[in-house]
mmCIF file of C-alpha atoms in Angstrom:
data_model
loop_
_atom_site.group_PDB
_atom_site.id
_atom_site.type_symbol
_atom_site.label_atom_id
_atom_site.label_comp_id
_atom_site.label_asym_id
_atom_site.label_seq_id
_atom_site.Cartn_x
_atom_site.Cartn_y
_atom_site.Cartn_z
ATOM 1 C CA TRP A 259 0.000 0.000 0.000
ATOM 2 C CA TRP A 260 2.790 2.430 0.855
ATOM 3 C CA SER A 261 4.651 1.737 -2.387
ATOM 4 C CA LEU A 262 1.532 2.350 -4.465
ATOM 5 C CA ALA A 263 0.767 5.549 -2.569
ATOM 6 C CA HIS A 264 4.344 6.781 -2.978
ATOM 7 C CA LEU A 265 3.997 6.413 -6.748
ATOM 8 C CA TYR A 266 0.755 8.394 -6.644
ATOM 9 C CA THR A 267 2.449 11.076 -4.523
ATOM 10 C CA VAL A 268 5.424 11.463 -6.857
ATOM 11 C CA ARG A 269 3.063 11.832 -9.801
ATOM 12 C CA GLY A 270 0.963 14.429 -7.955
ATOM 13 C CA GLN A 271 -2.121 12.207 -7.657
ATOM 14 C CA PHE A 272 -2.806 13.240 -4.084
ATOM 15 C CA ASN A 273 -6.504 12.306 -4.051
ATOM 16 C CA GLU A 274 -5.520 8.765 -4.999
ATOM 17 C CA ALA A 275 -2.613 8.630 -2.544
ATOM 18 C CA ALA A 276 -4.475 9.760 0.582
ATOM 19 C CA PRO A 277 -6.965 6.867 0.987
ATOM 20 C CA VAL A 278 -4.280 4.299 0.194
ATOM 21 C CA LEU A 279 -2.041 5.781 2.882
ATOM 22 C CA GLU A 280 -4.897 5.878 5.385
ATOM 23 C CA ARG A 281 -5.346 2.145 4.741
ATOM 24 C CA ALA A 282 -1.611 1.517 5.152
ATOM 25 C CA LEU A 283 -1.526 3.500 8.406
ATOM 26 C CA ALA A 284 -4.478 1.556 9.814
ATOM 27 C CA LEU A 285 -2.781 -1.738 8.961
ATOM 28 C CA SER A 286 0.499 -0.597 10.526
ATOM 29 C CA ARG A 287 -1.296 0.247 13.756
ATOM 30 C CA ASP A 288 -3.515 -2.839 13.817
ATOM 31 C CA TRP A 289 -0.576 -5.156 13.193
ATOM 32 C CA LYS A 290 1.792 -3.134 15.413
ATOM 33 C CA LEU A 291 4.312 -2.621 12.612
ATOM 34 C CA GLY A 292 6.488 -0.146 14.464
ATOM 35 C CA LEU A 293 9.114 0.200 11.749
ATOM 36 C CA SER A 294 6.655 0.974 8.966
ATOM 37 C CA SER A 295 4.320 3.292 10.886
ATOM 38 C CA PRO A 296 6.515 6.430 10.685
ATOM 39 C CA LEU A 297 7.250 5.745 7.019
ATOM 40 C CA VAL A 298 3.522 5.803 6.257
ATOM 41 C CA MET A 299 2.958 8.794 8.538
ATOM 42 C CA GLU A 300 5.581 10.904 6.783
ATOM 43 C CA GLU A 301 4.109 10.153 3.353
ATOM 44 C CA LEU A 302 0.549 10.859 4.496
ATOM 45 C CA GLY A 303 1.716 14.013 6.257
ATOM 46 C CA TYR A 304 3.356 15.221 3.062
ATOM 47 C CA VAL A 305 0.220 14.513 1.022
ATOM 48 C CA CYS A 306 -1.918 16.402 3.535
ATOM 49 C CA ALA A 307 0.532 19.311 3.484
ATOM 50 C CA LEU A 308 0.274 19.585 -0.306
ATOM 51 C CA ALA A 309 -3.427 18.818 -0.743
ATOM 52 C CA GLY A 310 -4.824 19.784 2.671
ATOM 53 C CA PRO A 311 -5.429 20.015 5.482
ATOM 54 C CA VAL A 312 -1.945 21.420 6.157
ATOM 55 C CA ALA A 313 -2.450 21.306 9.927
ATOM 56 C CA ARG A 314 -2.941 17.537 9.858
ATOM 57 C CA GLY A 315 0.059 17.199 7.589
ATOM 58 C CA LEU A 316 2.256 18.993 10.103
ATOM 59 C CA GLU A 317 0.865 16.883 12.953
ATOM 60 C CA LEU A 318 1.600 13.614 11.145
ATOM 61 C CA LEU A 319 5.091 14.729 10.150
ATOM 62 C CA HIS A 320 5.939 15.658 13.737
ATOM 63 C CA GLN A 321 4.600 12.280 14.897
ATOM 64 C CA ALA A 322 6.750 10.498 12.323
ATOM 65 C CA ILE A 323 9.833 12.423 13.467
ATOM 66 C CA ASP A 324 9.099 11.536 17.103
ATOM 67 C CA LEU A 325 8.805 7.845 16.190
ATOM 68 C CA TYR A 326 12.003 7.830 14.127
ATOM 69 C CA THR A 327 13.795 9.562 16.996
ATOM 70 C CA SER A 328 12.541 7.085 19.592
ATOM 71 C CA GLN A 329 13.668 4.227 17.331
ATOM 72 C CA GLY A 330 17.080 5.803 16.733
ATOM 73 C CA ARG A 331 16.381 6.046 12.994
ATOM 74 C CA LEU A 332 15.946 9.768 12.327
ATOM 75 C CA ALA A 333 19.500 10.226 11.029
ATOM 76 C CA ALA A 334 18.735 7.703 8.285
ATOM 77 C CA ARG A 335 15.548 9.518 7.243
ATOM 78 C CA PRO A 336 16.398 13.167 6.447
ATOM 79 C CA ARG A 337 13.664 13.017 3.794
ATOM 80 C CA VAL A 338 11.052 13.429 6.559
ATOM 81 C CA LEU A 339 12.696 16.753 7.434
ATOM 82 C CA VAL A 340 12.448 17.766 3.773
ATOM 83 C CA TYR A 341 8.735 16.987 3.873
ATOM 84 C CA LEU A 342 8.369 18.942 7.112
ATOM 85 C CA GLY A 343 10.297 21.899 5.712
ATOM 86 C CA GLU A 344 8.041 22.032 2.673
ATOM 87 C CA ALA A 345 4.946 21.801 4.875
ATOM 88 C CA LEU A 346 6.203 24.625 7.101
ATOM 89 C CA ALA A 347 6.842 26.787 4.038
ATOM 90 C CA LEU A 348 3.299 26.123 2.811
ATOM 91 C CA ALA A 349 2.002 27.105 6.252
ATOM 92 C CA ASP A 350 3.941 30.389 5.890
ATOM 93 C CA ARG A 351 6.270 29.497 8.771
ATOM 94 C CA ARG A 352 9.353 30.522 6.813
ATOM 95 C CA ASP A 353 11.911 30.775 9.605
ATOM 96 C CA GLU A 354 11.098 27.250 10.795
ATOM 97 C CA ALA A 355 11.164 26.020 7.208
ATOM 98 C CA VAL A 356 14.649 27.465 6.664
ATOM 99 C CA THR A 357 15.951 25.850 9.850
ATOM 100 C CA THR A 358 14.402 22.481 9.011
ATOM 101 C CA ALA A 359 15.736 22.526 5.450
ATOM 102 C CA GLY A 360 19.226 23.257 6.768
ATOM 103 C CA GLN A 361 18.980 20.366 9.218
ATOM 104 C CA ALA A 362 17.869 18.014 6.456
ATOM 105 C CA LEU A 363 20.771 19.043 4.236
ATOM 106 C CA ILE A 364 23.363 18.651 7.002
ATOM 107 C CA MET A 365 21.981 15.258 8.021
ATOM 108 C CA ALA A 366 21.906 13.965 4.442
ATOM 109 C CA ARG A 367 25.488 15.034 3.836
ATOM 110 C CA GLU A 368 26.752 13.597 7.106
ATOM 111 C CA ARG A 369 25.175 10.229 6.267
ATOM 112 C CA GLU A 370 26.161 10.450 2.579
ATOM 113 C CA LEU A 371 22.529 9.962 1.565
ATOM 114 C CA ARG A 372 22.877 11.640 -1.797
ATOM 115 C CA GLY A 373 19.290 11.217 -2.951
ATOM 116 C CA HIS A 374 18.009 12.839 0.236
ATOM 117 C CA GLU A 375 20.655 15.538 -0.214
ATOM 118 C CA ALA A 376 19.286 16.343 -3.660
ATOM 119 C CA TYR A 377 15.772 16.800 -2.255
ATOM 120 C CA ALA A 378 17.105 18.964 0.588
ATOM 121 C CA LEU A 379 19.018 21.171 -1.863
ATOM 122 C CA ARG A 380 15.884 21.721 -3.892
ATOM 123 C CA LEU A 381 13.933 22.614 -0.734
ATOM 124 C CA VAL A 382 16.518 25.245 0.249
ATOM 125 C CA ALA A 383 16.180 26.679 -3.260
ATOM 126 C CA GLU A 384 12.378 26.689 -3.129
ATOM 127 C CA ILE A 385 12.299 28.568 0.164
ATOM 128 C CA ALA A 386 14.849 31.134 -1.050
ATOM 129 C CA ALA A 387 12.998 31.616 -4.347
ATOM 130 C CA HIS A 388 9.568 32.164 -2.840
ATOM 131 C CA ARG A 389 10.376 34.942 -0.411
ATOM 132 C CA ASP A 390 8.767 38.337 -1.006
ATOM 133 C CA SER A 391 12.276 39.490 -1.899
ATOM 134 C CA PRO A 392 13.826 36.297 -3.302
ATOM 135 C CA ASP A 393 17.411 35.384 -2.522
ATOM 136 C CA VAL A 394 18.211 34.766 -6.168
ATOM 137 C CA LYS A 395 21.800 33.618 -5.716
ATOM 138 C CA THR A 396 20.964 31.085 -3.000
ATOM 139 C CA ALA A 397 17.985 29.807 -4.945
ATOM 140 C CA GLU A 398 19.833 29.437 -8.240
ATOM 141 C CA ASP A 399 22.925 27.850 -6.684
ATOM 142 C CA HIS A 400 20.900 25.270 -4.786
ATOM 143 C CA TYR A 401 18.572 24.493 -7.694
ATOM 144 C CA ARG A 402 21.601 23.812 -9.885
ATOM 145 C CA GLN A 403 23.298 21.668 -7.246
ATOM 146 C CA ALA A 404 20.079 19.682 -6.817
ATOM 147 C CA LEU A 405 19.680 19.392 -10.586
ATOM 148 C CA ASP A 406 23.222 18.110 -11.130
ATOM 149 C CA LEU A 407 22.957 15.568 -8.327
ATOM 150 C CA ALA A 408 19.481 14.391 -9.321
ATOM 151 C CA ASP A 409 20.587 14.028 -12.943
ATOM 152 C CA GLU A 410 23.636 12.017 -11.881
ATOM 153 C CA LEU A 411 21.457 9.696 -9.770
ATOM 154 C CA GLY A 412 18.743 9.288 -12.413
ATOM 155 C CA MET A 413 16.075 10.997 -10.293
ATOM 156 C CA ARG A 414 14.002 12.238 -13.220
ATOM 157 C CA PRO A 415 10.997 13.635 -11.299
ATOM 158 C CA LEU A 416 13.343 15.742 -9.199
ATOM 159 C CA VAL A 417 15.242 16.865 -12.304
ATOM 160 C CA ALA A 418 11.941 18.091 -13.741
ATOM 161 C CA HIS A 419 11.079 19.893 -10.493
ATOM 162 C CA CYS A 420 14.445 21.677 -10.583
ATOM 163 C CA HIS A 421 13.863 22.823 -14.160
ATOM 164 C CA LEU A 422 10.435 24.103 -13.112
ATOM 165 C CA GLY A 423 11.948 25.974 -10.184
ATOM 166 C CA LEU A 424 14.723 27.476 -12.284
ATOM 167 C CA GLY A 425 12.210 28.447 -14.954
ATOM 168 C CA LYS A 426 9.992 30.251 -12.451
ATOM 169 C CA LEU A 427 13.014 31.971 -10.898
ATOM 170 C CA SER A 428 14.344 33.063 -14.297
ATOM 171 C CA ARG A 429 10.950 34.424 -15.256
ATOM 172 C CA ARG A 430 10.725 36.375 -11.995
ATOM 173 C CA THR A 431 14.146 37.922 -12.583
ATOM 174 C CA GLY A 432 13.424 38.903 -16.184
ATOM 175 C CA LYS A 433 15.450 36.173 -17.919
ATOM 176 C CA ARG A 434 12.701 35.227 -20.356
ATOM 177 C CA GLN A 435 14.714 33.048 -22.774
ATOM 178 C CA GLU A 436 16.290 31.083 -19.933
ATOM 179 C CA ALA A 437 12.885 30.709 -18.305
ATOM 180 C CA GLN A 438 11.382 29.312 -21.503
ATOM 181 C CA GLU A 439 14.172 26.770 -21.861
ATOM 182 C CA HIS A 440 13.825 25.440 -18.324
ATOM 183 C CA LEU A 441 10.026 25.413 -18.411
ATOM 184 C CA ALA A 442 9.968 23.678 -21.796
ATOM 185 C CA ARG A 443 12.296 20.997 -20.417
ATOM 186 C CA ALA A 444 10.143 20.541 -17.324
ATOM 187 C CA THR A 445 6.979 20.317 -19.442
ATOM 188 C CA THR A 446 8.507 17.667 -21.692
ATOM 189 C CA MET A 447 9.721 15.577 -18.761
ATOM 190 C CA TYR A 448 6.429 15.772 -16.877
ATOM 191 C CA ARG A 449 4.571 14.714 -20.010
ATOM 192 C CA GLU A 450 6.931 11.778 -20.578
ATOM 193 C CA MET A 451 6.421 10.602 -16.977
ATOM 194 C CA ASP A 452 2.645 11.224 -17.072
ATOM 195 C CA MET A 453 2.922 13.588 -14.087
ATOM 196 C CA ARG A 454 -0.223 15.496 -15.003
ATOM 197 C CA PHE A 455 -0.550 17.653 -11.876
ATOM 198 C CA TRP A 456 2.964 19.019 -12.350
ATOM 199 C CA LEU A 457 2.555 19.169 -16.124
ATOM 200 C CA GLU A 458 -0.320 21.633 -15.778
ATOM 201 C CA LYS A 459 1.768 23.817 -13.474
ATOM 202 C CA ALA A 460 4.692 23.838 -15.881
ATOM 203 C CA LYS A 461 2.465 24.552 -18.888
ATOM 204 C CA ALA A 462 0.853 27.496 -17.097
ATOM 205 C CA GLU A 463 4.283 28.944 -16.301
ATOM 206 C CA LEU A 464 5.497 28.352 -19.864
ATOM 207 C CA GLU A 465 2.483 30.116 -21.341
ATOM 208 C CA GLY A 466 3.297 33.108 -19.155
ATOM 209 C CA THR A 467 6.693 33.498 -20.806
ATOM 210 C CA GLY A 468 5.335 33.624 -24.335
#
């Protein structure tokens, strides 16, 4: 159930992911599967953060972190901090989001978890890019680091997200040609992977550069 829901989540099919994760969480609790419970909680928390309600998403993510910590496993799961950082940013709790993103990045690097590091780099970029006065240098540097690492590791959904982020940033800073190139790349990749939720976002941004 978790694996199916994770696929839905990556593709942006949050309405499909949520009930599957609720089922997985119920099974984990009924069968007392202590190792899988926080894994399901973090995924469900992330889905709730993106699709609502954000408050429940934050609650589930904090519960997952508490469980990982009690099991001595948090250092191996910096991805849950990435999810939490994104949820905090969506809740407009920027200072907490910045701190959490930094913790995720440090933890991933210390453990040499390069895939998690790529996600943490992209989160740092997202937070910097979406300020009222964006920190363009920080955002661009971290997007490009995330893009290079994700490309090296074959993490195509994350590569597409980085192109989307760079396209939006370039558009905001008046670099129209660069924005079109990144957004066109993101649109193509999302279409190839049938990531329709993200495809619509990229297409809307691309149309705005025309």
